[in-house]
PDB file of C-alpha atoms and ligand atoms in Angstrom:
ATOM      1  CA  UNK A   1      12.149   8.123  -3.295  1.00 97.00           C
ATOM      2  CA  UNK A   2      11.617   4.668  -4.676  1.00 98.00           C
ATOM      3  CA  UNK A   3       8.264   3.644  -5.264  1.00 98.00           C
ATOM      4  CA  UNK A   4       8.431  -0.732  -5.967  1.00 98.00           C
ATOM      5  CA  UNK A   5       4.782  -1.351  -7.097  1.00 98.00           C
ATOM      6  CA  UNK A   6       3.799  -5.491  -7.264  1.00 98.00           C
ATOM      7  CA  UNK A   7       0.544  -6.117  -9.712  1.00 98.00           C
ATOM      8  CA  UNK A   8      -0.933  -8.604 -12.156  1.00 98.00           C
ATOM      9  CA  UNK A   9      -0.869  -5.735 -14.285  1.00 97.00           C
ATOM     10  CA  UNK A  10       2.471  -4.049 -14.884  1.00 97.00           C
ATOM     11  CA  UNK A  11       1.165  -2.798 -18.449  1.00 97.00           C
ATOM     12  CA  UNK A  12      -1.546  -0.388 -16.108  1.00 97.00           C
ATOM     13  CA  UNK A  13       1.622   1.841 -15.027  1.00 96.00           C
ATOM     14  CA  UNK A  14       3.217   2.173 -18.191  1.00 92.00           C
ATOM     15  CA  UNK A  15       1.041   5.102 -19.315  1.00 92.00           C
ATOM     16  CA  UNK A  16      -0.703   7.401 -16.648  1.00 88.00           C
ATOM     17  CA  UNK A  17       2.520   8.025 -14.992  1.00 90.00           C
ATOM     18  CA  UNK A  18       4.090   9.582 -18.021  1.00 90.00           C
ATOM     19  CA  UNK A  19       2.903  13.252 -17.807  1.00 89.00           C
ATOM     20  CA  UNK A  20       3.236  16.296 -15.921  1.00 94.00           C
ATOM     21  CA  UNK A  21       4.779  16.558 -12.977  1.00 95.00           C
ATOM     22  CA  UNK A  22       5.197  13.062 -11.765  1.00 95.00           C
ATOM     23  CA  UNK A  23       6.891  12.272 -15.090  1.00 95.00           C
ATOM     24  CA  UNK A  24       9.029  15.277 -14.812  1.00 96.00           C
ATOM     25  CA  UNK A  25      10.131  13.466 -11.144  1.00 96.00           C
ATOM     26  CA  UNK A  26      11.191  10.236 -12.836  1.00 96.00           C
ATOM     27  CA  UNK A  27      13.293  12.257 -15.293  1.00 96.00           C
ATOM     28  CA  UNK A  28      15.246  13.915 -12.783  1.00 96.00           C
ATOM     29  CA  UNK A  29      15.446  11.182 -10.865  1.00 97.00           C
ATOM     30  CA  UNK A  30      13.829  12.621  -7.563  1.00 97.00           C
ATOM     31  CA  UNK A  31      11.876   9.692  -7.687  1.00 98.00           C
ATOM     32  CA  UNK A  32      11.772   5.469  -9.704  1.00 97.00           C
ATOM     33  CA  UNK A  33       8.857   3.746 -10.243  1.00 97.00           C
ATOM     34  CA  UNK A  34       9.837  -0.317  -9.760  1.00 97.00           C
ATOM     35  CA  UNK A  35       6.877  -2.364 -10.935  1.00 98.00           C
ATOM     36  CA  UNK A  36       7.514  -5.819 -10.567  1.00 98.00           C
ATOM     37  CA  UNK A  37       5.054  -8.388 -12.534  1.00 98.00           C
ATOM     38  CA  UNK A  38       4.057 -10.944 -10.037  1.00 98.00           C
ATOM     39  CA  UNK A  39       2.834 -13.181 -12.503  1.00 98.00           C
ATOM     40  CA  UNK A  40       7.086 -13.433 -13.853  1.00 98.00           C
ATOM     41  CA  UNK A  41       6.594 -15.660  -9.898  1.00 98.00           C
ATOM     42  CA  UNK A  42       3.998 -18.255 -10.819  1.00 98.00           C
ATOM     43  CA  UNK A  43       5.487 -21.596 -11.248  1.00 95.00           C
ATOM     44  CA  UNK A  44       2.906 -23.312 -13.842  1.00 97.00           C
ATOM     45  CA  UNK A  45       2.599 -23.247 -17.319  1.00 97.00           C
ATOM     46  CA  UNK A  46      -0.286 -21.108 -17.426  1.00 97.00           C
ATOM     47  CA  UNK A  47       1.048 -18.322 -15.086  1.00 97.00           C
ATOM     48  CA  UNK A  48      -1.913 -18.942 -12.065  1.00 98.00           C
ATOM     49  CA  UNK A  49      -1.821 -16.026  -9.896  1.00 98.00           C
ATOM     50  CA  UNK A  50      -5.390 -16.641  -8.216  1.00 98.00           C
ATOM     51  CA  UNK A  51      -7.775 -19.735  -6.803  1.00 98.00           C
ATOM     52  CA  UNK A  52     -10.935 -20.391  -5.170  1.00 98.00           C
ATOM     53  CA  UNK A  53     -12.080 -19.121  -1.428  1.00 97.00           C
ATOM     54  CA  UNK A  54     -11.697 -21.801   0.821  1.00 97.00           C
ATOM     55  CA  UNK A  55     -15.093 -22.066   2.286  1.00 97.00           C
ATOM     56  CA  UNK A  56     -16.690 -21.223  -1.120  1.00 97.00           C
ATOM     57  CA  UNK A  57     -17.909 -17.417  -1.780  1.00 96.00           C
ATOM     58  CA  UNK A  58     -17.351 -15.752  -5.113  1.00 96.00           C
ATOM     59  CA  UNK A  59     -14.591 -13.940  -6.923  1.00 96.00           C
ATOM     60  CA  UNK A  60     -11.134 -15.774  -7.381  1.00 97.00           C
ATOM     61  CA  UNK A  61      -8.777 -14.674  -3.954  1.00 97.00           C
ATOM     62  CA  UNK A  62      -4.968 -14.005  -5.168  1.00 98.00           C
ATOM     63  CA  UNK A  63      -2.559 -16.635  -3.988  1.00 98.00           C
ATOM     64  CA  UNK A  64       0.068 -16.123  -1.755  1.00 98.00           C
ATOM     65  CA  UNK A  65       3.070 -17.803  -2.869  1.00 98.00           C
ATOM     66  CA  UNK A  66       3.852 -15.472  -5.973  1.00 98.00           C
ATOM     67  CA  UNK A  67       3.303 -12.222  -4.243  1.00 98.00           C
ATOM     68  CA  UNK A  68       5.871 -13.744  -1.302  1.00 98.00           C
ATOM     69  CA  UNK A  69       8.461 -14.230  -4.150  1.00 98.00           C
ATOM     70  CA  UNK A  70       8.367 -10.972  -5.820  1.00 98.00           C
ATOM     71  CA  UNK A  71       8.065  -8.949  -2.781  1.00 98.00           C
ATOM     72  CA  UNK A  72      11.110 -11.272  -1.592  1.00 97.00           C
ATOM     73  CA  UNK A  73      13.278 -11.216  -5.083  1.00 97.00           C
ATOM     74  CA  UNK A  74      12.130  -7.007  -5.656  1.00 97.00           C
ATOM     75  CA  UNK A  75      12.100  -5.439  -1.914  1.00 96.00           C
ATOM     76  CA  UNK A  76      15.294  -5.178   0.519  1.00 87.00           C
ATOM     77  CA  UNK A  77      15.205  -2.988   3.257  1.00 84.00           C
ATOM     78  CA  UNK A  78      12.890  -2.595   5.940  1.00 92.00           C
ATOM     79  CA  UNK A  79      10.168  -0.398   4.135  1.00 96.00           C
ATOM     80  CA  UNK A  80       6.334   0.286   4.348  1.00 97.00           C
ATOM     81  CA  UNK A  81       4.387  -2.045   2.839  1.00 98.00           C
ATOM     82  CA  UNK A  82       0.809  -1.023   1.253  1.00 98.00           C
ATOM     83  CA  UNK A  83      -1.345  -3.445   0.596  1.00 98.00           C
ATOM     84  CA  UNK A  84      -4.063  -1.705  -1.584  1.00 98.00           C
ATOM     85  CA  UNK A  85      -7.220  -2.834  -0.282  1.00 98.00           C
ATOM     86  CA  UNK A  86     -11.134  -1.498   0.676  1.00 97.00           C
ATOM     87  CA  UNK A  87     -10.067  -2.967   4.110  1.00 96.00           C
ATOM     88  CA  UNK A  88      -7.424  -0.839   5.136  1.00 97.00           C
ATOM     89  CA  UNK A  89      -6.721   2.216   6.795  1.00 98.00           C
ATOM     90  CA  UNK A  90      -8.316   5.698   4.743  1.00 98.00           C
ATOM     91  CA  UNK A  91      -5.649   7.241   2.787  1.00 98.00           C
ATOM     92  CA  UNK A  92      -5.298  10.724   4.281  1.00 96.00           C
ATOM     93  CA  UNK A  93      -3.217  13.685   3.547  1.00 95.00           C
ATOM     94  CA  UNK A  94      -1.515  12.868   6.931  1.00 95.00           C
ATOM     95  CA  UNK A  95      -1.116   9.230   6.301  1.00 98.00           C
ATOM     96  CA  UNK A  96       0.628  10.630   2.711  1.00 98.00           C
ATOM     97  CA  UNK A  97       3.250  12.685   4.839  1.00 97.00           C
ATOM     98  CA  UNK A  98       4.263   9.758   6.573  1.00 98.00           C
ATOM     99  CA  UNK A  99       4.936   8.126   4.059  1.00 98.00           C
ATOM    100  CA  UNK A 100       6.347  10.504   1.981  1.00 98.00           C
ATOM    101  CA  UNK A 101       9.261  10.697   4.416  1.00 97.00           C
ATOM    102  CA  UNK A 102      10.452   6.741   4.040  1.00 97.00           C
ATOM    103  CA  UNK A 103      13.254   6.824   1.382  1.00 96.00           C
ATOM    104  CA  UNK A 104      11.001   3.814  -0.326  1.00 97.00           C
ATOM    105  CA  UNK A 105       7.950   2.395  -0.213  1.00 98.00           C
ATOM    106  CA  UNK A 106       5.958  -0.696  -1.787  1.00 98.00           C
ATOM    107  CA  UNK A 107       3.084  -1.257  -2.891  1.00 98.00           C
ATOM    108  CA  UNK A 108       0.773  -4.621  -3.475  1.00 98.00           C
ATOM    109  CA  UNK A 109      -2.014  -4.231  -6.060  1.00 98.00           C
ATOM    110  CA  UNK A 110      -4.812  -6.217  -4.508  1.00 96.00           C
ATOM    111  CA  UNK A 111      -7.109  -7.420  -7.606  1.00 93.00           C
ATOM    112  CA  UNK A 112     -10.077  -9.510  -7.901  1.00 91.00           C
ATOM    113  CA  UNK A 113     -11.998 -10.443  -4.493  1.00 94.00           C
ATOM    114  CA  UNK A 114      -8.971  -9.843  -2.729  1.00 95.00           C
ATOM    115  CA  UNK A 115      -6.203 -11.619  -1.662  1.00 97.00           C
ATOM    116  CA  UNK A 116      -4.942 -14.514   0.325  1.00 98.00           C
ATOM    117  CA  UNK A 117      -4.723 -13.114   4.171  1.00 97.00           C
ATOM    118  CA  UNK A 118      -1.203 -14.325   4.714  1.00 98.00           C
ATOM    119  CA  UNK A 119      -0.571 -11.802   2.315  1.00 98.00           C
ATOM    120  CA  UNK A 120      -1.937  -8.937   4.788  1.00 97.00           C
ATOM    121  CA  UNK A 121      -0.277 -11.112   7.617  1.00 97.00           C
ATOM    122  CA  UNK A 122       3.301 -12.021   6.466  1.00 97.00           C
ATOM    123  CA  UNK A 123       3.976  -9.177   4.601  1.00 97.00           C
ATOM    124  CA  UNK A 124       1.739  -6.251   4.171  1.00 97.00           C
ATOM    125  CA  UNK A 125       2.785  -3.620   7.248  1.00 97.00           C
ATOM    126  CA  UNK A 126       0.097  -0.860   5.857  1.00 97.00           C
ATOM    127  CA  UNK A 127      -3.107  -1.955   3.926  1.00 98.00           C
ATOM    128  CA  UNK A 128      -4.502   0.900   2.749  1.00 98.00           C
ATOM    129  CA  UNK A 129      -8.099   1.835   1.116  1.00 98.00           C
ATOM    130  CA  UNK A 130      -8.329   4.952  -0.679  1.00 98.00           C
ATOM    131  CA  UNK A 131     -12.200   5.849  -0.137  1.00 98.00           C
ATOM    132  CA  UNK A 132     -15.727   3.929   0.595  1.00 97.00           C
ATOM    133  CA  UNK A 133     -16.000   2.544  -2.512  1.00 97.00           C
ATOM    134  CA  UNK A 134     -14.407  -0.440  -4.181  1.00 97.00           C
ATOM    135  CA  UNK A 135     -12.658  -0.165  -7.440  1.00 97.00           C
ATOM    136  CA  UNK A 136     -11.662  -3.513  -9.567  1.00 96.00           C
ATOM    137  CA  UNK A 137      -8.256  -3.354  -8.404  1.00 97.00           C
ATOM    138  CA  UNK A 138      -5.677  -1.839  -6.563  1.00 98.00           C
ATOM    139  CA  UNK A 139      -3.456  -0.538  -9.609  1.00 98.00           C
ATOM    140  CA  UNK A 140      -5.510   2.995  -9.688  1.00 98.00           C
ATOM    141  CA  UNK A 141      -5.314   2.996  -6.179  1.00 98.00           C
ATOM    142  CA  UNK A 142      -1.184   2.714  -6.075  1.00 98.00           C
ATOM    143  CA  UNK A 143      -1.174   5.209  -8.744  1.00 98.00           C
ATOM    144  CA  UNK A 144      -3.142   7.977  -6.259  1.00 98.00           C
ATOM    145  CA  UNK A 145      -0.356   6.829  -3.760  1.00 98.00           C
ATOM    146  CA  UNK A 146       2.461   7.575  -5.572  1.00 98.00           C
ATOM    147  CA  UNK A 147       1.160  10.930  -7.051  1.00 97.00           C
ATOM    148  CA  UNK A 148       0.438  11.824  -3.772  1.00 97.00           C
ATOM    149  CA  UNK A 149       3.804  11.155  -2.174  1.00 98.00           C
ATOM    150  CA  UNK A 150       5.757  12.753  -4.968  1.00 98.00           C
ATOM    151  CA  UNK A 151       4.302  16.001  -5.284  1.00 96.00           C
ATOM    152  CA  UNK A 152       5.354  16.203  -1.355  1.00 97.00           C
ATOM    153  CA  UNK A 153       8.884  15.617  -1.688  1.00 97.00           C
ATOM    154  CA  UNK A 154      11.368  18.382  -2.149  1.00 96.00           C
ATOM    155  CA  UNK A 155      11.735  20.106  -5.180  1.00 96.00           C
ATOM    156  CA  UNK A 156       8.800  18.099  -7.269  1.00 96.00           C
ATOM    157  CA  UNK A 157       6.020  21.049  -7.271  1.00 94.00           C
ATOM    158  CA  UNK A 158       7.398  24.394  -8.481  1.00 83.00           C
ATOM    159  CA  UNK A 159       6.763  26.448  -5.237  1.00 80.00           C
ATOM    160  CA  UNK A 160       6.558  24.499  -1.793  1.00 78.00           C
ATOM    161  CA  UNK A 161       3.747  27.194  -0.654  1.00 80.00           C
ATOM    162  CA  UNK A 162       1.523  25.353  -2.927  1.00 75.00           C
ATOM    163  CA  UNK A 163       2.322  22.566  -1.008  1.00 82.00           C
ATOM    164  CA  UNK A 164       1.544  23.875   2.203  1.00 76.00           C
ATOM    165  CA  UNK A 165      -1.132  25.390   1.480  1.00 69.00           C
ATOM    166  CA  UNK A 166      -2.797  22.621  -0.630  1.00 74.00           C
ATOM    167  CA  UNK A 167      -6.464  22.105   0.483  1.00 71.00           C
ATOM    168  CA  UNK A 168      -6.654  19.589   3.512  1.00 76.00           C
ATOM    169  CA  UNK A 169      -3.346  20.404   4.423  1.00 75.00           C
ATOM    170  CA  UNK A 170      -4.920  23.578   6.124  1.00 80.00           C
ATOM    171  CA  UNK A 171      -7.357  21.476   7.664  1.00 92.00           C
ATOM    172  CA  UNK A 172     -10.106  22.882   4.973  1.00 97.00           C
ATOM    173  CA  UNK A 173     -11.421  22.967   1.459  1.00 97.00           C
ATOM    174  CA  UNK A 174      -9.521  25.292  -0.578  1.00 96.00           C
ATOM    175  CA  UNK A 175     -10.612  28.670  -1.564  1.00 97.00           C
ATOM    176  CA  UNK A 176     -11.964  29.418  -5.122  1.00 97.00           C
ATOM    177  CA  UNK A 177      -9.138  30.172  -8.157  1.00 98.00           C
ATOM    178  CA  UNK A 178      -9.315  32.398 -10.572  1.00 98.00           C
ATOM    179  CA  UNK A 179      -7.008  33.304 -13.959  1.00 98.00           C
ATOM    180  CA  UNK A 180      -7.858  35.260 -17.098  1.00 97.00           C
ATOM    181  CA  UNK A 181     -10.128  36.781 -18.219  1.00 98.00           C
ATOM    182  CA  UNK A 182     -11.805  38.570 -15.881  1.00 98.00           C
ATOM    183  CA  UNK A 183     -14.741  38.707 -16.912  1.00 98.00           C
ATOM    184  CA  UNK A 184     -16.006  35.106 -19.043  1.00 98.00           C
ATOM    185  CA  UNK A 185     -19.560  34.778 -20.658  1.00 98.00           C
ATOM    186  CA  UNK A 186     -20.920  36.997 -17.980  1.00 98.00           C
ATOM    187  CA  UNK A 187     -19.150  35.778 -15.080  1.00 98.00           C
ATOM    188  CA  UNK A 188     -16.727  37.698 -13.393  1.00 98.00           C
ATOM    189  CA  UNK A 189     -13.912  37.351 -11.110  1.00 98.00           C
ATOM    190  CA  UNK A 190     -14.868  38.744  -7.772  1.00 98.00           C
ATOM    191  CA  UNK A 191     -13.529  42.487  -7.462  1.00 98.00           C
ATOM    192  CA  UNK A 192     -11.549  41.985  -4.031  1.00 98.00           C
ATOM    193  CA  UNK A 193      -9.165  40.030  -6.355  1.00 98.00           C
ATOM    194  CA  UNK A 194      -8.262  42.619  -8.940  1.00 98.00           C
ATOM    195  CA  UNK A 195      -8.069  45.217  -5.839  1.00 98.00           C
ATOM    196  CA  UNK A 196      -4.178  44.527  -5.054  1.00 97.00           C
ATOM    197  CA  UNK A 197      -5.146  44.590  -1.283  1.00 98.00           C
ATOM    198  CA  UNK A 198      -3.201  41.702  -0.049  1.00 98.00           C
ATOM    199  CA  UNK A 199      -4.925  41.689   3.609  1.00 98.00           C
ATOM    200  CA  UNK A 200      -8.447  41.842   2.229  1.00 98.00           C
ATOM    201  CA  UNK A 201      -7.687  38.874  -0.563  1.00 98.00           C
ATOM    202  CA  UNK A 202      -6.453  36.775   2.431  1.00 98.00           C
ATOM    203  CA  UNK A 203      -9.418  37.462   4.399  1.00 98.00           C
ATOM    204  CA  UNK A 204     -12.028  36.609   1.552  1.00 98.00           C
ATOM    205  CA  UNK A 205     -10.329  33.302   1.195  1.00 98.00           C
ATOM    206  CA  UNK A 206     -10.318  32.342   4.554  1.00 98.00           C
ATOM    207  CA  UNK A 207     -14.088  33.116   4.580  1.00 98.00           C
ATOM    208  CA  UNK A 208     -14.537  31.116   0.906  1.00 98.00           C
ATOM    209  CA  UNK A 209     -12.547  28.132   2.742  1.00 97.00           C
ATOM    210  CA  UNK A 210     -14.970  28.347   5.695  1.00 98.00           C
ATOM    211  CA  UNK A 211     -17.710  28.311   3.758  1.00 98.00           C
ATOM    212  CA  UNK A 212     -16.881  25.530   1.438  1.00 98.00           C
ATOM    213  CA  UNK A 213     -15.334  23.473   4.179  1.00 98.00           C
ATOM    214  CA  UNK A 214     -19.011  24.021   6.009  1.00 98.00           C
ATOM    215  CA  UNK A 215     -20.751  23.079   2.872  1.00 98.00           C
ATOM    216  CA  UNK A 216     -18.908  19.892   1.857  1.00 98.00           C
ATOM    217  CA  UNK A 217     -16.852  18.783   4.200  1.00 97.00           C
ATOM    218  CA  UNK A 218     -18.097  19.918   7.944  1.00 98.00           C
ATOM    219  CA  UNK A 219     -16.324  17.200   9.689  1.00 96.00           C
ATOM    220  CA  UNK A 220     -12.836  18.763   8.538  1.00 96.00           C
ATOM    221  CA  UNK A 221     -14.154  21.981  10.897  1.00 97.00           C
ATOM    222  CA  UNK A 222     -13.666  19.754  14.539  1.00 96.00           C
ATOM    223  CA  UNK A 223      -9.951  19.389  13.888  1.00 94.00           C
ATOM    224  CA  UNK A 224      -9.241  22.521  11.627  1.00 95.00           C
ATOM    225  CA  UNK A 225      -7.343  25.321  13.449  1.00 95.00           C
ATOM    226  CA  UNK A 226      -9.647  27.761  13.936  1.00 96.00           C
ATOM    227  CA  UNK A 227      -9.192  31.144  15.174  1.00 97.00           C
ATOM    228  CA  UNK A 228     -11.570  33.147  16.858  1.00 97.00           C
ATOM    229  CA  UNK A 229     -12.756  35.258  13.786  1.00 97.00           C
ATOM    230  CA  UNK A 230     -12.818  31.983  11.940  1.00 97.00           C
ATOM    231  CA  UNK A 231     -15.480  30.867  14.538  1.00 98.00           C
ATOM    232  CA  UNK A 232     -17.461  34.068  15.004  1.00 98.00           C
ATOM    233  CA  UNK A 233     -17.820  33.871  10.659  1.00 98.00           C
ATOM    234  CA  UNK A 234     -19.251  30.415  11.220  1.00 97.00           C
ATOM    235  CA  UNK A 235     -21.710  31.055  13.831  1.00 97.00           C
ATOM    236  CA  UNK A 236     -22.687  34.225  11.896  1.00 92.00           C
TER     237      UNK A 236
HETATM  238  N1  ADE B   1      -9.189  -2.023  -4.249  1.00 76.55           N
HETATM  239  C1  ADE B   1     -10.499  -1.973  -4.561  1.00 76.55           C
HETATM  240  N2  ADE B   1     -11.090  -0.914  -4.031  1.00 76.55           N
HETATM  241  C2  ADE B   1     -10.124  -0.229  -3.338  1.00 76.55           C
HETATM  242  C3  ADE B   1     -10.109   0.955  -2.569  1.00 76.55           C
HETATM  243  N3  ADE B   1     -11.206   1.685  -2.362  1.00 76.55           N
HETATM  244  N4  ADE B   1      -8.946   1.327  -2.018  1.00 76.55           N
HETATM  245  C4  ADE B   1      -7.829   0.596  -2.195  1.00 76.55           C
HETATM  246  N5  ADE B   1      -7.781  -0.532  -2.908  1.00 76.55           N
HETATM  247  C5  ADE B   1      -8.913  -0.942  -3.485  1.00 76.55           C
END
């Protein structure tokens, strides 16, 4: 998987993505990070990658004509195109599937107010928010993206059941972890656990991930799959 990322700040990538397991990706090249500077596609002297709103407002809008060059001197093929941006569609666990099966993707870095629609017009195909809340640029936002995508793709996280049976995935909240010791400061790790009965562990995390699922995230429950035990513990 090729992930080319366009920004004003290429220098934002050069660290977080160096760890772990998305690190461990790039060096065994299951996937390449391409981050293209589109300042290196300004034409004046002092590299202007923004200008004023037409029809006044504040915050500086990014112009169009250097993101249209990189995007047209970095990308190829017929890809996705993410626009990072408050205005798009929620990044989802679903929507991270999708694209997670595209050989390549790319991804714009909105920054300051935003940027020039024609952008969102002409070339974005997918803008893309990744919650309620605005950030001061898209770079944090394309770094979610592609740490979301890569620990999908084959071979990236150690076993694919962790994959599959990531939290959300399910359609709820995952159930509460536990590791050594087992007991800490007074706390201890609940006995069905350390009892070796694999039908009763199952069932006591199914019931955590109900309950945590109710508690913080009840709107998961109308499109969870439910079975009919699941149901009678919730109404109980
Ligand atoms: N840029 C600023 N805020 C953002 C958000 N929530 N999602 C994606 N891009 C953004």
């Amino acid at each position: 998987m090729r992930f080319h990322v366009l920004t004003l700040f290429p220098e934002a990538f050069a660290q977080p993505l160096q760890f772990s397991i998305v690190a461990r990706a790039v060096q065994r090249g299951q996937i390449n990070i391409d981050v293209a500077d589109i300042r290196d596609y300004t034409h004046d002297a002092h590299g202007t990658a923004d200008d004023y709103q037409f029809g006044g407002g504040h915050g500086m809008v990014m112009k169009p004509e250097p993101v249209f060059e990189a995007a047209e001197a970095t990308l190829s093929a017929q890809i996705p195109v993410i626009l990072t941006t408050p205005q798009g569609e929620l990044l989802t666990q679903k929507l991270v599937e999708e694209l997670a099966s595209s050989p390549a993707i790319a991804i714009i870095c909105g920054h300051y107010a935003g940027v020039d629609e024609r952008i969102a017009e002409g070339l974005a195909t997918r803008p893309v928010s990744i919650g309620d809340y605005v950030l001061t640029g898209g770079e944090l936002p394309a770094m979610i993206i592609i740490d979301a995508v890569t620990r999908l793709l084959p071979g990236v996280v150690g076993s694919p059941e962790s994959v599959a049976g990531d939290s959300i995935t399910t359609g709820l909240l995952q159930h509460p972890l536990y590791t050594r010791p087992a007991e800490f400061r007074g706390m201890t790790v609940p006995e069905v656990l350390l009892s070796g009965h694999h039908a009763e562990i199952d069932r006591w995390r199914r019931r955590k991930s109900l309950e945590r699922t109710l508690e913080h995230r009840p709107d998961l429950l109308s499109t969870a799959s439910l079975t009919n035990d699941d149901r009678r513990y919730l109404a109980g």
